[in-house]
PDB file of C-alpha atoms in Angstrom:
ATOM      1  CA  SER A 283      -1.260  18.181 -14.144  1.00  0.00           C
ATOM      2  CA  LEU A 284      -2.045  14.910 -15.851  1.00  0.00           C
ATOM      3  CA  GLN A 285      -1.201  16.373 -19.274  1.00  0.00           C
ATOM      4  CA  THR A 286       2.229  17.556 -18.101  1.00  0.00           C
ATOM      5  CA  MET A 287       3.089  14.181 -16.570  1.00  0.00           C
ATOM      6  CA  THR A 288       1.944  12.407 -19.735  1.00  0.00           C
ATOM      7  CA  ALA A 289       4.094  14.670 -21.915  1.00  0.00           C
ATOM      8  CA  LEU A 290       7.178  14.190 -19.718  1.00  0.00           C
ATOM      9  CA  ALA A 291       6.821  10.414 -19.678  1.00  0.00           C
ATOM     10  CA  GLY A 292       6.491  10.038 -23.443  1.00  0.00           C
ATOM     11  CA  PRO A 293       6.094   6.424 -24.622  1.00  0.00           C
ATOM     12  CA  ILE A 294       7.748   4.877 -21.536  1.00  0.00           C
ATOM     13  CA  PRO A 295       4.487   4.089 -19.645  1.00  0.00           C
ATOM     14  CA  PHE A 296       3.029   2.295 -22.673  1.00  0.00           C
ATOM     15  CA  VAL A 297       6.099   0.060 -23.018  1.00  0.00           C
ATOM     16  CA  TYR A 298       6.295  -0.508 -19.248  1.00  0.00           C
ATOM     17  CA  ARG A 299       2.610  -1.420 -19.036  1.00  0.00           C
ATOM     18  CA  LYS A 300       2.935  -3.967 -21.842  1.00  0.00           C
ATOM     19  CA  VAL A 301       6.143  -5.612 -20.573  1.00  0.00           C
ATOM     20  CA  PHE A 302       6.448  -5.231 -16.789  1.00  0.00           C
ATOM     21  CA  ARG A 303       2.981  -4.567 -15.387  1.00  0.00           C
ATOM     22  CA  ASN A 304       2.338  -8.058 -13.996  1.00  0.00           C
ATOM     23  CA  TRP A 305       5.779  -8.669 -12.514  1.00  0.00           C
ATOM     24  CA  ASP A 306       5.974  -9.056  -8.740  1.00  0.00           C
ATOM     25  CA  ALA A 307       8.853  -6.552  -8.738  1.00  0.00           C
ATOM     26  CA  THR A 308       6.840  -3.848 -10.552  1.00  0.00           C
ATOM     27  CA  PRO A 309       6.121  -1.695  -7.451  1.00  0.00           C
ATOM     28  CA  ALA A 310       9.783  -1.801  -6.378  1.00  0.00           C
ATOM     29  CA  LEU A 311      10.975  -0.958  -9.919  1.00  0.00           C
ATOM     30  CA  LEU A 312       8.639   2.017 -10.193  1.00  0.00           C
ATOM     31  CA  ALA A 313       9.688   3.278  -6.755  1.00  0.00           C
ATOM     32  CA  TRP A 314      13.362   3.037  -7.753  1.00  0.00           C
ATOM     33  CA  PHE A 315      12.859   4.827 -11.080  1.00  0.00           C
ATOM     34  CA  ALA A 316      10.659   7.519  -9.528  1.00  0.00           C
ATOM     35  CA  GLY A 317      13.306   8.095  -6.844  1.00  0.00           C
ATOM     36  CA  LYS A 318      15.982   8.594  -9.494  1.00  0.00           C
ATOM     37  CA  PHE A 319      14.068  10.668 -12.013  1.00  0.00           C
ATOM     38  CA  LEU A 320      11.574  12.772 -10.036  1.00  0.00           C
ATOM     39  CA  GLN A 321      13.745  14.330  -7.327  1.00  0.00           C
ATOM     40  CA  PHE A 322      14.010  17.542  -9.343  1.00  0.00           C
ATOM     41  CA  LEU A 323      10.242  17.868  -9.150  1.00  0.00           C
ATOM     42  CA  VAL A 324       9.323  17.040  -5.548  1.00  0.00           C
ATOM     43  CA  GLY A 325      12.552  16.907  -3.527  1.00  0.00           C
ATOM     44  CA  ASP A 326      14.779  14.319  -1.863  1.00  0.00           C
ATOM     45  CA  MET A 327      13.380  10.797  -1.667  1.00  0.00           C
ATOM     46  CA  LYS A 328      14.350   7.472  -0.154  1.00  0.00           C
ATOM     47  CA  LEU A 329      13.160   3.945  -0.855  1.00  0.00           C
ATOM     48  CA  THR A 330      10.936   2.348   1.777  1.00  0.00           C
ATOM     49  CA  SER A 331       8.904  -0.823   2.101  1.00  0.00           C
ATOM     50  CA  ILE A 332       5.369  -0.951   0.762  1.00  0.00           C
ATOM     51  CA  ASP A 333       3.975  -0.854   4.322  1.00  0.00           C
ATOM     52  CA  ASP A 334       5.223  -0.679   7.901  1.00  0.00           C
ATOM     53  CA  ASP A 335       4.922  -4.432   8.508  1.00  0.00           C
ATOM     54  CA  SER A 336       6.682  -5.581   5.351  1.00  0.00           C
ATOM     55  CA  SER A 337      10.106  -5.772   3.809  1.00  0.00           C
ATOM     56  CA  VAL A 338       8.593  -5.775   0.312  1.00  0.00           C
ATOM     57  CA  GLY A 339       9.842  -2.853  -1.760  1.00  0.00           C
ATOM     58  CA  GLY A 340       7.584  -0.451  -3.581  1.00  0.00           C
ATOM     59  CA  GLY A 341       7.521   2.447  -1.167  1.00  0.00           C
ATOM     60  CA  LEU A 342       9.127   5.825  -1.674  1.00  0.00           C
ATOM     61  CA  LEU A 343       9.257   8.596   0.909  1.00  0.00           C
ATOM     62  CA  VAL A 344       9.410  12.196  -0.297  1.00  0.00           C
ATOM     63  CA  GLU A 345      11.196  13.664   2.709  1.00  0.00           C
ATOM     64  CA  ARG A 346      10.130  17.327   2.231  1.00  0.00           C
ATOM     65  CA  CYS A 347       7.639  17.704  -0.594  1.00  0.00           C
ATOM     66  CA  ARG A 348       8.254  20.872  -2.614  1.00  0.00           C
ATOM     67  CA  VAL A 349       4.595  21.112  -3.666  1.00  0.00           C
ATOM     68  CA  LEU A 350       3.395  21.127  -0.065  1.00  0.00           C
ATOM     69  CA  GLU A 351       6.267  23.236   1.228  1.00  0.00           C
ATOM     70  CA  GLN A 352       5.907  25.921  -1.457  1.00  0.00           C
ATOM     71  CA  SER A 353       2.103  26.107  -1.452  1.00  0.00           C
ATOM     72  CA  ASN A 354       1.366  25.491   2.255  1.00  0.00           C
ATOM     73  CA  CYS A 355      -2.023  24.397   0.965  1.00  0.00           C
ATOM     74  CA  LYS A 356      -3.801  21.094   1.487  1.00  0.00           C
ATOM     75  CA  GLY A 357      -6.068  21.728  -1.489  1.00  0.00           C
ATOM     76  CA  ILE A 358      -3.154  22.197  -3.897  1.00  0.00           C
ATOM     77  CA  CYS A 359      -1.424  19.112  -2.493  1.00  0.00           C
ATOM     78  CA  ALA A 360      -4.513  16.928  -2.768  1.00  0.00           C
ATOM     79  CA  LYS A 361      -6.099  18.237  -5.963  1.00  0.00           C
ATOM     80  CA  MET A 362      -3.074  19.312  -8.016  1.00  0.00           C
ATOM     81  CA  CYS A 363      -0.567  16.626  -6.986  1.00  0.00           C
ATOM     82  CA  LYS A 364      -1.976  13.603  -5.122  1.00  0.00           C
ATOM     83  CA  VAL A 365      -5.103  12.824  -7.155  1.00  0.00           C
ATOM     84  CA  PRO A 366      -3.605  13.550 -10.630  1.00  0.00           C
ATOM     85  CA  THR A 367      -0.438  11.553  -9.852  1.00  0.00           C
ATOM     86  CA  GLU A 368      -2.405   8.561  -8.550  1.00  0.00           C
ATOM     87  CA  ARG A 369      -4.588   8.736 -11.655  1.00  0.00           C
ATOM     88  CA  PHE A 370      -1.559   9.044 -13.948  1.00  0.00           C
ATOM     89  CA  PHE A 371       0.066   5.873 -12.622  1.00  0.00           C
ATOM     90  CA  ALA A 372      -3.198   3.917 -12.711  1.00  0.00           C
ATOM     91  CA  GLU A 373      -4.184   4.990 -16.223  1.00  0.00           C
ATOM     92  CA  ARG A 374      -0.838   5.341 -17.995  1.00  0.00           C
ATOM     93  CA  TRP A 375       1.390   2.833 -16.196  1.00  0.00           C
ATOM     94  CA  GLY A 376      -1.326   0.346 -15.244  1.00  0.00           C
ATOM     95  CA  VAL A 377      -0.115   0.275 -11.633  1.00  0.00           C
ATOM     96  CA  PRO A 378      -2.027   1.713  -8.672  1.00  0.00           C
ATOM     97  CA  LEU A 379      -0.275   4.277  -6.492  1.00  0.00           C
ATOM     98  CA  SER A 380      -1.322   5.479  -3.055  1.00  0.00           C
ATOM     99  CA  MET A 381       0.116   8.818  -1.927  1.00  0.00           C
ATOM    100  CA  GLU A 382      -0.076   9.694   1.760  1.00  0.00           C
ATOM    101  CA  PRO A 383       0.948  13.277   2.520  1.00  0.00           C
ATOM    102  CA  ASN A 384       1.954  14.166   6.075  1.00  0.00           C
ATOM    103  CA  PHE A 385       0.982  17.778   6.652  1.00  0.00           C
ATOM    104  CA  GLU A 386       2.872  17.965   9.959  1.00  0.00           C
ATOM    105  CA  THR A 387       6.286  16.970   8.563  1.00  0.00           C
ATOM    106  CA  GLY A 388       5.842  17.996   4.915  1.00  0.00           C
ATOM    107  CA  SER A 389       6.687  14.486   3.761  1.00  0.00           C
ATOM    108  CA  CYS A 390       4.708  12.196   1.475  1.00  0.00           C
ATOM    109  CA  GLN A 391       4.749   8.388   1.431  1.00  0.00           C
ATOM    110  CA  LEU A 392       4.222   6.824  -1.994  1.00  0.00           C
ATOM    111  CA  ARG A 393       3.158   3.168  -2.170  1.00  0.00           C
ATOM    112  CA  PHE A 394       3.312   1.671  -5.640  1.00  0.00           C
ATOM    113  CA  GLY A 395       0.990  -1.285  -6.212  1.00  0.00           C
ATOM    114  CA  VAL A 396      -1.444  -0.114  -3.505  1.00  0.00           C
ATOM    115  CA  GLU A 397      -4.924   1.102  -4.464  1.00  0.00           C
ATOM    116  CA  PRO A 398      -5.506   4.664  -3.246  1.00  0.00           C
ATOM    117  CA  LEU A 399      -8.509   5.571  -1.136  1.00  0.00           C
ATOM    118  CA  ASP A 400     -11.131   7.905  -2.525  1.00  0.00           C
ATOM    119  CA  ILE A 401     -10.122  11.447  -1.580  1.00  0.00           C
ATOM    120  CA  LYS A 402     -13.208  11.827   0.644  1.00  0.00           C
ATOM    121  CA  GLU A 403     -12.312   8.655   2.595  1.00  0.00           C
ATOM    122  CA  ASP A 404      -8.576   9.336   2.862  1.00  0.00           C
ATOM    123  CA  LEU A 405      -7.691  10.065   6.485  1.00  0.00           C
ATOM    124  CA  THR A 406      -4.327  11.569   5.470  1.00  0.00           C
ATOM    125  CA  ILE A 407      -6.230  14.569   4.055  1.00  0.00           C
ATOM    126  CA  PRO A 408      -7.525  16.689   6.945  1.00  0.00           C
ATOM    127  CA  GLY A 409     -10.747  18.671   6.634  1.00  0.00           C
ATOM    128  CA  GLY A 410     -10.619  22.429   6.112  1.00  0.00           C
ATOM    129  CA  CYS A 411      -7.519  24.522   5.501  1.00  0.00           C
ATOM    130  CA  LEU A 412      -4.151  24.082   7.166  1.00  0.00           C
ATOM    131  CA  GLY A 413      -3.262  26.737   9.730  1.00  0.00           C
ATOM    132  CA  ARG A 414      -0.465  28.026   7.476  1.00  0.00           C
ATOM    133  CA  CYS A 415      -2.602  28.055   4.304  1.00  0.00           C
ATOM    134  CA  PRO A 416      -2.458  31.382   2.402  1.00  0.00           C
ATOM    135  CA  ARG A 417      -6.274  31.456   2.296  1.00  0.00           C
ATOM    136  CA  MET A 418      -6.406  31.430   6.105  1.00  0.00           C
ATOM    137  CA  SER A 419      -4.430  34.675   6.366  1.00  0.00           C
ATOM    138  CA  SER A 420      -5.950  36.338   3.294  1.00  0.00           C
ATOM    139  CA  GLY A 421      -9.344  37.012   4.822  1.00  0.00           C
ATOM    140  CA  ILE A 422     -11.104  34.981   2.107  1.00  0.00           C
ATOM    141  CA  ASP A 423     -14.411  33.555   3.322  1.00  0.00           C
ATOM    142  CA  LEU A 424     -13.757  29.875   3.981  1.00  0.00           C
ATOM    143  CA  ASP A 425     -17.379  28.965   4.615  1.00  0.00           C
ATOM    144  CA  ASN A 426     -18.300  26.760   1.684  1.00  0.00           C
ATOM    145  CA  GLU A 427     -20.422  23.635   1.401  1.00  0.00           C
ATOM    146  CA  ASP A 428     -17.749  21.051   2.034  1.00  0.00           C
ATOM    147  CA  GLY A 429     -15.348  23.076   4.209  1.00  0.00           C
ATOM    148  CA  GLU A 430     -12.581  22.349   1.753  1.00  0.00           C
ATOM    149  CA  CYS A 431      -9.674  24.514   0.802  1.00  0.00           C
TER     150      CYS A 431
END
């Protein structure tokens, strides 16, 4: 949650925001630090470029996301990880972050310095539950207004 991430980060985001926020290298620095310090939380990561057509750093690929792998739930991924983490970096670090989960491979591409799409417009988040979602096999009625998990 946002409160947990804020507690773990301590005063570092405040100092970072005041000193480094407007540097061109800020996305690449955040990707490097996140890759070093957050592996225990989400799994193995590797540095990537900020987009497929660029050599500019600032991307970080979570190769097999533990949140997605353990929950098997799109709703938990999107609402308990993606949205709060994007919000945390925007509000506390002063740097936008776009997270793009891949529900087929279990990976997640992070792009520091890139504005995230609104969750309802984000094409990386499929509608309805995933086939392996625990709700699908539990017999819980999935018919709700928005078809969301």
